[in-house]
PDB file of C-alpha atoms and ligand atoms in Angstrom:
ATOM      1  CA  UNK A  77      79.557  97.864  87.508  1.00  0.00           C
ATOM      2  CA  UNK A  78      80.353 101.549  87.865  1.00  0.00           C
ATOM      3  CA  UNK A  79      83.548 101.497  89.929  1.00  0.00           C
ATOM      4  CA  UNK A  80      84.986  97.979  89.759  1.00  0.00           C
ATOM      5  CA  UNK A  81      86.432  96.189  86.775  1.00  0.00           C
ATOM      6  CA  UNK A  82      87.252  92.522  86.730  1.00  0.00           C
ATOM      7  CA  UNK A  83      89.267  90.645  84.173  1.00  0.00           C
ATOM      8  CA  UNK A  84      90.572  87.103  84.150  1.00  0.00           C
ATOM      9  CA  UNK A  85      93.858  86.272  82.454  1.00  0.00           C
ATOM     10  CA  UNK A  86      93.892  82.496  82.526  1.00  0.00           C
ATOM     11  CA  UNK A  87      94.266  81.443  86.133  1.00  0.00           C
ATOM     12  CA  UNK A  88      94.784  84.992  87.401  1.00  0.00           C
ATOM     13  CA  UNK A  89      91.916  87.354  88.211  1.00  0.00           C
ATOM     14  CA  UNK A  90      92.445  91.113  88.386  1.00  0.00           C
ATOM     15  CA  UNK A  91      90.071  93.377  90.320  1.00  0.00           C
ATOM     16  CA  UNK A  92      90.594  97.102  89.729  1.00  0.00           C
ATOM     17  CA  UNK A  93      88.997  99.801  91.857  1.00  0.00           C
ATOM     18  CA  UNK A  94      88.241 102.517  89.374  1.00  0.00           C
ATOM     19  CA  UNK A  95      86.870 105.782  90.737  1.00  0.00           C
ATOM     20  CA  UNK A  96      89.431 108.258  89.455  1.00  0.00           C
ATOM     21  CA  UNK A  97      87.640 111.462  90.412  1.00  0.00           C
ATOM     22  CA  UNK A  98      88.066 110.558  94.093  1.00  0.00           C
ATOM     23  CA  UNK A  99      91.440 108.775  93.808  1.00  0.00           C
ATOM     24  CA  UNK A 100      89.542 105.459  94.064  1.00  0.00           C
ATOM     25  CA  UNK A 101      88.072 106.299  97.485  1.00  0.00           C
ATOM     26  CA  UNK A 102      85.677 103.729  98.865  1.00  0.00           C
ATOM     27  CA  UNK A 103      82.058 104.832  99.025  1.00  0.00           C
ATOM     28  CA  UNK A 104      79.172 102.458  99.717  1.00  0.00           C
ATOM     29  CA  UNK A 105      78.730 101.653  96.042  1.00  0.00           C
ATOM     30  CA  UNK A 106      82.396 100.694  95.634  1.00  0.00           C
ATOM     31  CA  UNK A 107      82.122  98.393  98.659  1.00  0.00           C
ATOM     32  CA  UNK A 108      78.934  96.795  97.326  1.00  0.00           C
ATOM     33  CA  UNK A 109      80.441  96.296  93.885  1.00  0.00           C
ATOM     34  CA  UNK A 110      83.605  94.816  95.347  1.00  0.00           C
ATOM     35  CA  UNK A 111      81.472  92.332  97.261  1.00  0.00           C
ATOM     36  CA  UNK A 112      79.688  91.355  94.044  1.00  0.00           C
ATOM     37  CA  UNK A 113      82.949  91.128  92.103  1.00  0.00           C
ATOM     38  CA  UNK A 114      84.313  88.652  94.645  1.00  0.00           C
ATOM     39  CA  UNK A 115      81.133  86.571  94.378  1.00  0.00           C
ATOM     40  CA  UNK A 116      81.558  86.451  90.602  1.00  0.00           C
ATOM     41  CA  UNK A 117      85.141  85.093  90.567  1.00  0.00           C
ATOM     42  CA  UNK A 118      85.197  81.674  88.915  1.00  0.00           C
ATOM     43  CA  UNK A 119      86.981  79.656  91.582  1.00  0.00           C
ATOM     44  CA  UNK A 120      87.173  76.595  89.348  1.00  0.00           C
ATOM     45  CA  UNK A 121      89.593  78.397  87.048  1.00  0.00           C
ATOM     46  CA  UNK A 122      91.082  81.342  88.892  1.00  0.00           C
ATOM     47  CA  UNK A 123      93.846  80.468  91.363  1.00  0.00           C
ATOM     48  CA  UNK A 124      95.113  83.858  92.462  1.00  0.00           C
ATOM     49  CA  UNK A 125      93.610  87.350  92.557  1.00  0.00           C
ATOM     50  CA  UNK A 126      95.313  90.715  92.168  1.00  0.00           C
ATOM     51  CA  UNK A 127      93.686  93.822  93.621  1.00  0.00           C
ATOM     52  CA  UNK A 128      94.812  97.202  92.337  1.00  0.00           C
ATOM     53  CA  UNK A 129      93.620 100.755  91.742  1.00  0.00           C
ATOM     54  CA  UNK A 130      93.083 102.511  88.424  1.00  0.00           C
ATOM     55  CA  UNK A 131      95.522 105.199  87.333  1.00  0.00           C
ATOM     56  CA  UNK A 132      99.070 106.028  88.268  1.00  0.00           C
ATOM     57  CA  UNK A 133      98.581 108.046  91.421  1.00  0.00           C
ATOM     58  CA  UNK A 134      96.384 106.190  93.831  1.00  0.00           C
ATOM     59  CA  UNK A 135      95.597 102.670  94.920  1.00  0.00           C
ATOM     60  CA  UNK A 136      92.764 103.741  97.231  1.00  0.00           C
ATOM     61  CA  UNK A 137      92.752 107.125  99.015  1.00  0.00           C
ATOM     62  CA  UNK A 138      90.567 105.870 101.854  1.00  0.00           C
ATOM     63  CA  UNK A 139      86.933 105.639 102.702  1.00  0.00           C
ATOM     64  CA  UNK A 140      84.872 108.389 101.118  1.00  0.00           C
ATOM     65  CA  UNK A 141      85.135 111.397 103.408  1.00  0.00           C
ATOM     66  CA  UNK A 142      82.186 113.176 101.774  1.00  0.00           C
ATOM     67  CA  UNK A 143      79.910 110.221 102.429  1.00  0.00           C
ATOM     68  CA  UNK A 144      81.142 109.849 106.023  1.00  0.00           C
ATOM     69  CA  UNK A 145      80.932 113.526 106.901  1.00  0.00           C
ATOM     70  CA  UNK A 146      77.226 113.517 107.835  1.00  0.00           C
ATOM     71  CA  UNK A 147      76.878 110.089 109.411  1.00  0.00           C
ATOM     72  CA  UNK A 148      75.325 109.600 112.844  1.00  0.00           C
ATOM     73  CA  UNK A 149      76.985 107.318 115.423  1.00  0.00           C
ATOM     74  CA  UNK A 150      74.751 104.409 114.369  1.00  0.00           C
ATOM     75  CA  UNK A 151      75.352 105.055 110.679  1.00  0.00           C
ATOM     76  CA  UNK A 152      79.096 105.306 111.312  1.00  0.00           C
ATOM     77  CA  UNK A 153      79.076 101.924 112.994  1.00  0.00           C
ATOM     78  CA  UNK A 154      77.052 100.452 110.137  1.00  0.00           C
ATOM     79  CA  UNK A 155      79.466 101.915 107.578  1.00  0.00           C
ATOM     80  CA  UNK A 156      82.359 100.349 109.511  1.00  0.00           C
ATOM     81  CA  UNK A 157      80.590  97.012 109.416  1.00  0.00           C
ATOM     82  CA  UNK A 158      79.957  97.336 105.710  1.00  0.00           C
ATOM     83  CA  UNK A 159      83.677  97.815 105.050  1.00  0.00           C
ATOM     84  CA  UNK A 160      84.729  95.182 107.549  1.00  0.00           C
ATOM     85  CA  UNK A 161      82.373  92.588 106.055  1.00  0.00           C
ATOM     86  CA  UNK A 162      83.786  93.040 102.543  1.00  0.00           C
ATOM     87  CA  UNK A 163      87.393  93.178 103.749  1.00  0.00           C
ATOM     88  CA  UNK A 164      86.880  90.035 105.822  1.00  0.00           C
ATOM     89  CA  UNK A 165      85.480  88.363 102.727  1.00  0.00           C
ATOM     90  CA  UNK A 166      88.657  89.338 100.915  1.00  0.00           C
ATOM     91  CA  UNK A 167      90.843  88.157 103.782  1.00  0.00           C
ATOM     92  CA  UNK A 168      89.106  84.788 103.931  1.00  0.00           C
ATOM     93  CA  UNK A 169      88.688  84.504 100.161  1.00  0.00           C
ATOM     94  CA  UNK A 170      89.518  80.900  99.257  1.00  0.00           C
ATOM     95  CA  UNK A 171      92.415  81.791  96.959  1.00  0.00           C
ATOM     96  CA  UNK A 172      95.372  84.118  97.649  1.00  0.00           C
ATOM     97  CA  UNK A 173      94.919  87.826  96.967  1.00  0.00           C
ATOM     98  CA  UNK A 174      97.862  90.078  96.100  1.00  0.00           C
ATOM     99  CA  UNK A 175      97.487  93.830  96.638  1.00  0.00           C
ATOM    100  CA  UNK A 176      99.379  95.700  93.911  1.00  0.00           C
ATOM    101  CA  UNK A 177      99.524  99.106  95.597  1.00  0.00           C
ATOM    102  CA  UNK A 178     100.052 101.704  92.893  1.00  0.00           C
ATOM    103  CA  UNK A 179     100.139 104.963  94.847  1.00  0.00           C
ATOM    104  CA  UNK A 180      98.171 106.298  97.825  1.00  0.00           C
ATOM    105  CA  UNK A 181      97.002 103.614 100.243  1.00  0.00           C
ATOM    106  CA  UNK A 182      95.550 105.777 102.972  1.00  0.00           C
ATOM    107  CA  UNK A 183      92.913 104.944 105.565  1.00  0.00           C
ATOM    108  CA  UNK A 184      90.594 102.409 103.974  1.00  0.00           C
ATOM    109  CA  UNK A 185      93.204 101.986 101.220  1.00  0.00           C
ATOM    110  CA  UNK A 186      95.878 100.845 103.633  1.00  0.00           C
ATOM    111  CA  UNK A 187      93.221  98.737 105.339  1.00  0.00           C
ATOM    112  CA  UNK A 188      92.042  96.967 102.193  1.00  0.00           C
ATOM    113  CA  UNK A 189      95.648  96.182 101.268  1.00  0.00           C
ATOM    114  CA  UNK A 190      96.114  94.619 104.714  1.00  0.00           C
ATOM    115  CA  UNK A 191      93.143  92.332 104.074  1.00  0.00           C
ATOM    116  CA  UNK A 192      95.065  90.856 101.176  1.00  0.00           C
ATOM    117  CA  UNK A 193      97.529  87.995 101.638  1.00  0.00           C
ATOM    118  CA  UNK A 194     100.535  89.786 100.172  1.00  0.00           C
ATOM    119  CA  UNK A 195     101.258  93.453  99.455  1.00  0.00           C
ATOM    120  CA  UNK A 196     103.674  94.755  96.854  1.00  0.00           C
ATOM    121  CA  UNK A 197     103.853  98.397  95.864  1.00  0.00           C
ATOM    122  CA  UNK A 198     105.197 100.968  93.452  1.00  0.00           C
ATOM    123  CA  UNK A 199     107.902 103.476  94.419  1.00  0.00           C
ATOM    124  CA  UNK A 200     105.303 106.267  94.643  1.00  0.00           C
ATOM    125  CA  UNK A 201     103.143 104.383  97.149  1.00  0.00           C
ATOM    126  CA  UNK A 202     102.218 106.097 100.404  1.00  0.00           C
ATOM    127  CA  UNK A 203     100.687 104.151 103.278  1.00  0.00           C
ATOM    128  CA  UNK A 204      99.011 105.514 106.351  1.00  0.00           C
ATOM    129  CA  UNK A 205      96.039 105.719 108.667  1.00  0.00           C
ATOM    130  CA  UNK A 206      95.229 109.455 108.739  1.00  0.00           C
ATOM    131  CA  UNK A 207      91.879 108.972 110.504  1.00  0.00           C
ATOM    132  CA  UNK A 208      92.636 110.655 113.826  1.00  0.00           C
ATOM    133  CA  UNK A 209      93.316 113.821 111.871  1.00  0.00           C
ATOM    134  CA  UNK A 210      89.720 113.587 110.647  1.00  0.00           C
ATOM    135  CA  UNK A 211      88.295 112.986 114.104  1.00  0.00           C
ATOM    136  CA  UNK A 212      87.675 109.256 113.710  1.00  0.00           C
ATOM    137  CA  UNK A 213      89.475 105.967 114.245  1.00  0.00           C
ATOM    138  CA  UNK A 214      90.533 103.672 111.428  1.00  0.00           C
ATOM    139  CA  UNK A 215      87.284 101.807 110.818  1.00  0.00           C
ATOM    140  CA  UNK A 216      87.882  99.125 108.220  1.00  0.00           C
ATOM    141  CA  UNK A 217      90.272  96.968 110.252  1.00  0.00           C
ATOM    142  CA  UNK A 218      93.241  99.326 110.618  1.00  0.00           C
ATOM    143  CA  UNK A 219      93.332  99.237 114.410  1.00  0.00           C
ATOM    144  CA  UNK A 220      93.493  95.448 114.216  1.00  0.00           C
ATOM    145  CA  UNK A 221      95.507  94.449 111.161  1.00  0.00           C
ATOM    146  CA  UNK A 222      98.280  97.068 111.175  1.00  0.00           C
ATOM    147  CA  UNK A 223      99.516  95.992 114.636  1.00  0.00           C
ATOM    148  CA  UNK A 224      99.348  92.356 113.602  1.00  0.00           C
ATOM    149  CA  UNK A 225     101.471  93.029 110.511  1.00  0.00           C
ATOM    150  CA  UNK A 226     104.054  95.593 111.658  1.00  0.00           C
ATOM    151  CA  UNK A 227     103.906  95.214 115.448  1.00  0.00           C
ATOM    152  CA  UNK A 228     102.099  97.215 118.089  1.00  0.00           C
ATOM    153  CA  UNK A 229     104.639 100.006 118.634  1.00  0.00           C
ATOM    154  CA  UNK A 230     104.993 100.927 114.978  1.00  0.00           C
ATOM    155  CA  UNK A 231     101.231 100.642 114.386  1.00  0.00           C
ATOM    156  CA  UNK A 232     100.446 102.892 117.331  1.00  0.00           C
ATOM    157  CA  UNK A 233     103.021 105.441 116.201  1.00  0.00           C
ATOM    158  CA  UNK A 234     101.496 105.539 112.723  1.00  0.00           C
ATOM    159  CA  UNK A 235      97.869 105.564 113.889  1.00  0.00           C
ATOM    160  CA  UNK A 236      98.133 107.991 116.843  1.00  0.00           C
ATOM    161  CA  UNK A 237     100.324 110.336 114.843  1.00  0.00           C
ATOM    162  CA  UNK A 238      98.376 109.987 111.562  1.00  0.00           C
ATOM    163  CA  UNK A 239     101.846 109.593 110.069  1.00  0.00           C
ATOM    164  CA  UNK A 240     102.024 108.478 106.461  1.00  0.00           C
ATOM    165  CA  UNK A 241     104.992 106.433 105.300  1.00  0.00           C
ATOM    166  CA  UNK A 242     106.586 106.046 101.891  1.00  0.00           C
ATOM    167  CA  UNK A 243     107.234 102.810 100.049  1.00  0.00           C
ATOM    168  CA  UNK A 244     110.772 102.341 101.369  1.00  0.00           C
ATOM    169  CA  UNK A 245     109.659 102.560 104.987  1.00  0.00           C
ATOM    170  CA  UNK A 246     106.694 100.292 104.288  1.00  0.00           C
ATOM    171  CA  UNK A 247     109.198  97.771 102.957  1.00  0.00           C
ATOM    172  CA  UNK A 248     111.520  98.203 105.928  1.00  0.00           C
ATOM    173  CA  UNK A 249     108.764  97.557 108.499  1.00  0.00           C
ATOM    174  CA  UNK A 250     107.371  94.567 106.620  1.00  0.00           C
ATOM    175  CA  UNK A 251     104.131  96.157 105.438  1.00  0.00           C
ATOM    176  CA  UNK A 252     105.018  95.318 101.827  1.00  0.00           C
ATOM    177  CA  UNK A 253     107.046  92.428 100.450  1.00  0.00           C
ATOM    178  CA  UNK A 254     108.656  94.382  97.615  1.00  0.00           C
ATOM    179  CA  UNK A 255     108.810  97.782  95.929  1.00  0.00           C
ATOM    180  CA  UNK A 256     108.923  98.263  92.139  1.00  0.00           C
ATOM    181  CA  UNK A 257     109.038 101.132  89.659  1.00  0.00           C
ATOM    182  CA  UNK A 258     105.403 101.850  88.810  1.00  0.00           C
ATOM    183  CA  UNK A 259     105.568 100.341  85.328  1.00  0.00           C
ATOM    184  CA  UNK A 260     106.982  97.106  86.748  1.00  0.00           C
ATOM    185  CA  UNK A 261     104.351  96.699  89.470  1.00  0.00           C
ATOM    186  CA  UNK A 262     101.638  94.859  87.536  1.00  0.00           C
ATOM    187  CA  UNK A 263     104.092  92.603  85.687  1.00  0.00           C
ATOM    188  CA  UNK A 264     105.609  91.719  89.083  1.00  0.00           C
ATOM    189  CA  UNK A 265     102.156  91.084  90.570  1.00  0.00           C
ATOM    190  CA  UNK A 266     101.251  88.842  87.649  1.00  0.00           C
ATOM    191  CA  UNK A 267     104.535  86.963  87.907  1.00  0.00           C
ATOM    192  CA  UNK A 268     103.971  86.354  91.608  1.00  0.00           C
ATOM    193  CA  UNK A 269     100.365  85.313  90.949  1.00  0.00           C
ATOM    194  CA  UNK A 270     101.520  82.929  88.212  1.00  0.00           C
ATOM    195  CA  UNK A 271     104.060  81.359  90.564  1.00  0.00           C
ATOM    196  CA  UNK A 272     101.288  80.733  93.081  1.00  0.00           C
ATOM    197  CA  UNK A 273      98.882  79.512  90.390  1.00  0.00           C
ATOM    198  CA  UNK A 274     101.365  76.876  89.217  1.00  0.00           C
ATOM    199  CA  UNK A 275     101.142  75.030  92.527  1.00  0.00           C
ATOM    200  CA  UNK A 276      98.476  72.590  93.672  1.00  0.00           C
ATOM    201  CA  UNK A 277      95.394  74.778  94.232  1.00  0.00           C
ATOM    202  CA  UNK A 278      93.808  72.775  97.027  1.00  0.00           C
ATOM    203  CA  UNK A 279      97.119  72.783  98.894  1.00  0.00           C
ATOM    204  CA  UNK A 280      97.561  76.536  98.382  1.00  0.00           C
ATOM    205  CA  UNK A 281      94.020  77.224  99.629  1.00  0.00           C
ATOM    206  CA  UNK A 282      94.607  75.007 102.644  1.00  0.00           C
ATOM    207  CA  UNK A 283      97.864  76.850 103.417  1.00  0.00           C
ATOM    208  CA  UNK A 284      95.961  80.143 103.381  1.00  0.00           C
ATOM    209  CA  UNK A 285      93.377  78.803 105.801  1.00  0.00           C
ATOM    210  CA  UNK A 286      95.972  77.167 108.035  1.00  0.00           C
ATOM    211  CA  UNK A 287      98.018  80.365 108.343  1.00  0.00           C
ATOM    212  CA  UNK A 288      95.053  82.705 108.783  1.00  0.00           C
ATOM    213  CA  UNK A 289      93.035  80.522 111.144  1.00  0.00           C
ATOM    214  CA  UNK A 290      96.087  79.320 113.065  1.00  0.00           C
ATOM    215  CA  UNK A 291      97.138  82.874 113.866  1.00  0.00           C
ATOM    216  CA  UNK A 292      93.835  83.468 115.682  1.00  0.00           C
ATOM    217  CA  UNK A 293      94.258  80.666 118.241  1.00  0.00           C
ATOM    218  CA  UNK A 294      96.931  79.259 120.566  1.00  0.00           C
ATOM    219  CA  UNK A 295      99.589  76.895 119.239  1.00  0.00           C
ATOM    220  CA  UNK A 296      97.904  73.729 120.539  1.00  0.00           C
ATOM    221  CA  UNK A 297      94.766  74.547 118.567  1.00  0.00           C
ATOM    222  CA  UNK A 298      96.785  75.918 115.654  1.00  0.00           C
ATOM    223  CA  UNK A 299      98.592  72.645 115.000  1.00  0.00           C
ATOM    224  CA  UNK A 300      95.244  70.828 115.016  1.00  0.00           C
ATOM    225  CA  UNK A 301      94.010  73.225 112.323  1.00  0.00           C
ATOM    226  CA  UNK A 302      97.154  72.417 110.373  1.00  0.00           C
ATOM    227  CA  UNK A 303      96.746  68.669 110.805  1.00  0.00           C
ATOM    228  CA  UNK A 304      93.201  68.743 109.458  1.00  0.00           C
ATOM    229  CA  UNK A 305      94.110  70.845 106.438  1.00  0.00           C
ATOM    230  CA  UNK A 306      97.212  68.711 105.814  1.00  0.00           C
ATOM    231  CA  UNK A 307      95.094  65.557 105.947  1.00  0.00           C
ATOM    232  CA  UNK A 308      92.510  67.163 103.678  1.00  0.00           C
ATOM    233  CA  UNK A 309      95.062  67.279 100.826  1.00  0.00           C
ATOM    234  CA  UNK A 310      95.503  63.515 100.761  1.00  0.00           C
ATOM    235  CA  UNK A 311      93.594  61.360  98.265  1.00  0.00           C
ATOM    236  CA  UNK A 312      93.240  64.367  95.982  1.00  0.00           C
ATOM    237  CA  UNK A 313      94.261  63.975  92.364  1.00  0.00           C
ATOM    238  CA  UNK A 314      96.787  66.771  92.816  1.00  0.00           C
ATOM    239  CA  UNK A 315      98.471  65.113  95.825  1.00  0.00           C
ATOM    240  CA  UNK A 316      98.764  61.845  93.932  1.00  0.00           C
ATOM    241  CA  UNK A 317     100.093  63.574  90.820  1.00  0.00           C
ATOM    242  CA  UNK A 318     102.524  65.795  92.754  1.00  0.00           C
ATOM    243  CA  UNK A 319     104.049  62.897  94.642  1.00  0.00           C
ATOM    244  CA  UNK A 320     104.003  60.505  91.672  1.00  0.00           C
ATOM    245  CA  UNK A 321     105.869  63.090  89.590  1.00  0.00           C
ATOM    246  CA  UNK A 322     108.556  63.354  92.278  1.00  0.00           C
ATOM    247  CA  UNK A 323     108.907  59.595  92.657  1.00  0.00           C
ATOM    248  CA  UNK A 324     108.989  59.043  88.888  1.00  0.00           C
ATOM    249  CA  UNK A 325     111.528  61.866  88.482  1.00  0.00           C
ATOM    250  CA  UNK A 326     109.338  63.820  86.056  1.00  0.00           C
ATOM    251  CA  UNK A 327     107.568  67.163  85.989  1.00  0.00           C
ATOM    252  CA  UNK A 328     103.990  67.461  87.212  1.00  0.00           C
ATOM    253  CA  UNK A 329     101.730  67.172  84.166  1.00  0.00           C
ATOM    254  CA  UNK A 330      99.068  69.442  85.585  1.00  0.00           C
ATOM    255  CA  UNK A 331      97.400  70.225  88.863  1.00  0.00           C
ATOM    256  CA  UNK A 332      93.683  69.961  88.258  1.00  0.00           C
ATOM    257  CA  UNK A 333      92.215  71.463  91.420  1.00  0.00           C
ATOM    258  CA  UNK A 334      90.678  68.158  92.432  1.00  0.00           C
TER     259      UNK A 334
HETATM  260  N1  CAA B 232      87.274 110.630 100.111  1.00  0.00           N
HETATM  261  C1  CAA B 232      86.660 111.401  99.212  1.00  0.00           C
HETATM  262  N2  CAA B 232      87.278 112.073  98.236  1.00  0.00           N
HETATM  263  C2  CAA B 232      88.615 111.955  98.179  1.00  0.00           C
HETATM  264  C3  CAA B 232      89.341 111.171  99.082  1.00  0.00           C
HETATM  265  C4  CAA B 232      88.609 110.478 100.084  1.00  0.00           C
HETATM  266  N3  CAA B 232      89.200 109.661 100.978  1.00  0.00           N
HETATM  267  N4  CAA B 232      90.662 111.272  98.784  1.00  0.00           N
HETATM  268  C5  CAA B 232      90.742 112.081  97.713  1.00  0.00           C
HETATM  269  N5  CAA B 232      89.509 112.499  97.340  1.00  0.00           N
HETATM  270  C6  CAA B 232      89.179 113.413  96.259  1.00  0.00           C
HETATM  271  C7  CAA B 232      89.492 114.845  96.611  1.00  0.00           C
HETATM  272  O1  CAA B 232      88.463 115.410  97.389  1.00  0.00           O
HETATM  273  C8  CAA B 232      89.610 115.459  95.237  1.00  0.00           C
HETATM  274  O2  CAA B 232      88.330 115.693  94.743  1.00  0.00           O
HETATM  275  P1  CAA B 232      88.010 117.078  93.953  1.00  0.00           P
HETATM  276  O3  CAA B 232      88.917 117.044  92.755  1.00  0.00           O
HETATM  277  O4  CAA B 232      86.569 116.939  93.621  1.00  0.00           O
HETATM  278  O5  CAA B 232      88.346 118.176  94.893  1.00  0.00           O
HETATM  279  C9  CAA B 232      90.235 114.347  94.412  1.00  0.00           C
HETATM  280  O6  CAA B 232      89.984 113.128  95.130  1.00  0.00           O
HETATM  281  C10 CAA B 232      91.721 114.497  94.243  1.00  0.00           C
HETATM  282  O7  CAA B 232      92.297 114.647  95.530  1.00  0.00           O
HETATM  283  P2  CAA B 232      93.282 115.845  95.912  1.00  0.00           P
HETATM  284  O8  CAA B 232      92.989 117.069  95.115  1.00  0.00           O
HETATM  285  O9  CAA B 232      93.245 115.995  97.410  1.00  0.00           O
HETATM  286  O10 CAA B 232      94.670 115.223  95.434  1.00  0.00           O
HETATM  287  P3  CAA B 232      96.118 115.547  96.009  1.00  0.00           P
HETATM  288  O11 CAA B 232      97.087 114.910  95.096  1.00  0.00           O
HETATM  289  O12 CAA B 232      96.277 116.987  96.335  1.00  0.00           O
HETATM  290  O13 CAA B 232      96.156 114.751  97.422  1.00  0.00           O
HETATM  291  C11 CAA B 232      95.785 112.872  98.873  1.00  0.00           C
HETATM  292  C12 CAA B 232      96.060 113.356  97.438  1.00  0.00           C
HETATM  293  C13 CAA B 232      96.977 113.188  99.776  1.00  0.00           C
HETATM  294  C14 CAA B 232      95.528 111.376  98.835  1.00  0.00           C
HETATM  295  C15 CAA B 232      94.543 113.628  99.419  1.00  0.00           C
HETATM  296  O14 CAA B 232      93.498 113.493  98.471  1.00  0.00           O
HETATM  297  C16 CAA B 232      94.039 113.084 100.726  1.00  0.00           C
HETATM  298  O15 CAA B 232      94.608 113.393 101.760  1.00  0.00           O
HETATM  299  N6  CAA B 232      92.939 112.312 100.676  1.00  0.00           N
HETATM  300  C17 CAA B 232      92.308 111.788 101.869  1.00  0.00           C
HETATM  301  C18 CAA B 232      93.110 110.669 102.466  1.00  0.00           C
HETATM  302  C19 CAA B 232      92.476 110.202 103.741  1.00  0.00           C
HETATM  303  O16 CAA B 232      92.399 110.936 104.735  1.00  0.00           O
HETATM  304  N7  CAA B 232      92.020 108.948 103.765  1.00  0.00           N
HETATM  305  C20 CAA B 232      91.394 108.338 104.927  1.00  0.00           C
HETATM  306  C21 CAA B 232      89.924 108.479 104.854  1.00  0.00           C
HETATM  307  S1  CAA B 232      89.114 108.006 106.346  1.00  0.00           S
HETATM  308  C22 CAA B 232      89.007 106.323 106.267  1.00  0.00           C
HETATM  309  O17 CAA B 232      89.476 105.684 105.359  1.00  0.00           O
HETATM  310  C23 CAA B 232      88.233 105.741 107.402  1.00  0.00           C
HETATM  311  C24 CAA B 232      88.276 104.268 107.516  1.00  0.00           C
HETATM  312  O18 CAA B 232      89.208 103.695 108.049  1.00  0.00           O
HETATM  313  C25 CAA B 232      87.128 103.485 107.115  1.00  0.00           C
END
């Protein structure tokens, strides 16, 4: 692939968006390659993904403005769908995805980070949805996910005003879980991923689905989603091993994803 690298370190997969000449901006090729990279993740082995950007300045500086500049209405809508489809795939990816935001996360960059389960960032990170300054709306989920994460008032202030925020403010409003010096960001992301990967994988996947799917429906339906996913864990090897280890006062030998 030209713009995406993928490496697996044991149970942790790392996807890096690598298009340095445009601060890792998302053009159609990047989106297509990201889609393929997700398809290629070995879900038997990998239990948590990290998404980051190459370099020390930018996570993703948005959708590619050059590519968008000549689009017609219909092409604009299709480009929005292209981004939304990939980001939705990321959001519903069976295993947790951590965004390690290492610099600018603007427009599509902020939006892709919000499609991940958890965001952590470096001290130089900048988040924002600058689209209205370019004459467009956020188009890869920003009008939907930002309000869900930070609340409607704050999201509208950021989006209507095209106001970028620094890492500290992103932390304060709950857009990121933690802020680290740049050199500590990837070690922290890997540590968090390893913590997740140590737990029973079927249970972790079911938690992701229960939280994500439950948030889309009312509480009566949400608890039914939970009940089904809770029940689905029983009779698995990992449920038996996890509970046996507790009852026998020993450590879990291994969760085997079955
Ligand atoms: N698209 C295309 N190219 C981009 C880009 C983008 N989103 N962001 C940066 N680049 C390119 C620049 O054009 C520049 O290329 P050249 O060297 O060939 O001129 C290169 O990356 C380096 O950028 P700068 O020289 O601008 O770097 P800087 O440090 O001065 O500024 C920045 C960094 C503040 C991030 C600035 O590049 C910037 O404002 N970028 C655009 C951010 C933006 O508006 N993103 C939203 C895009 S719209 C969107 O994402 C829509 C959607 O929801 C789907």
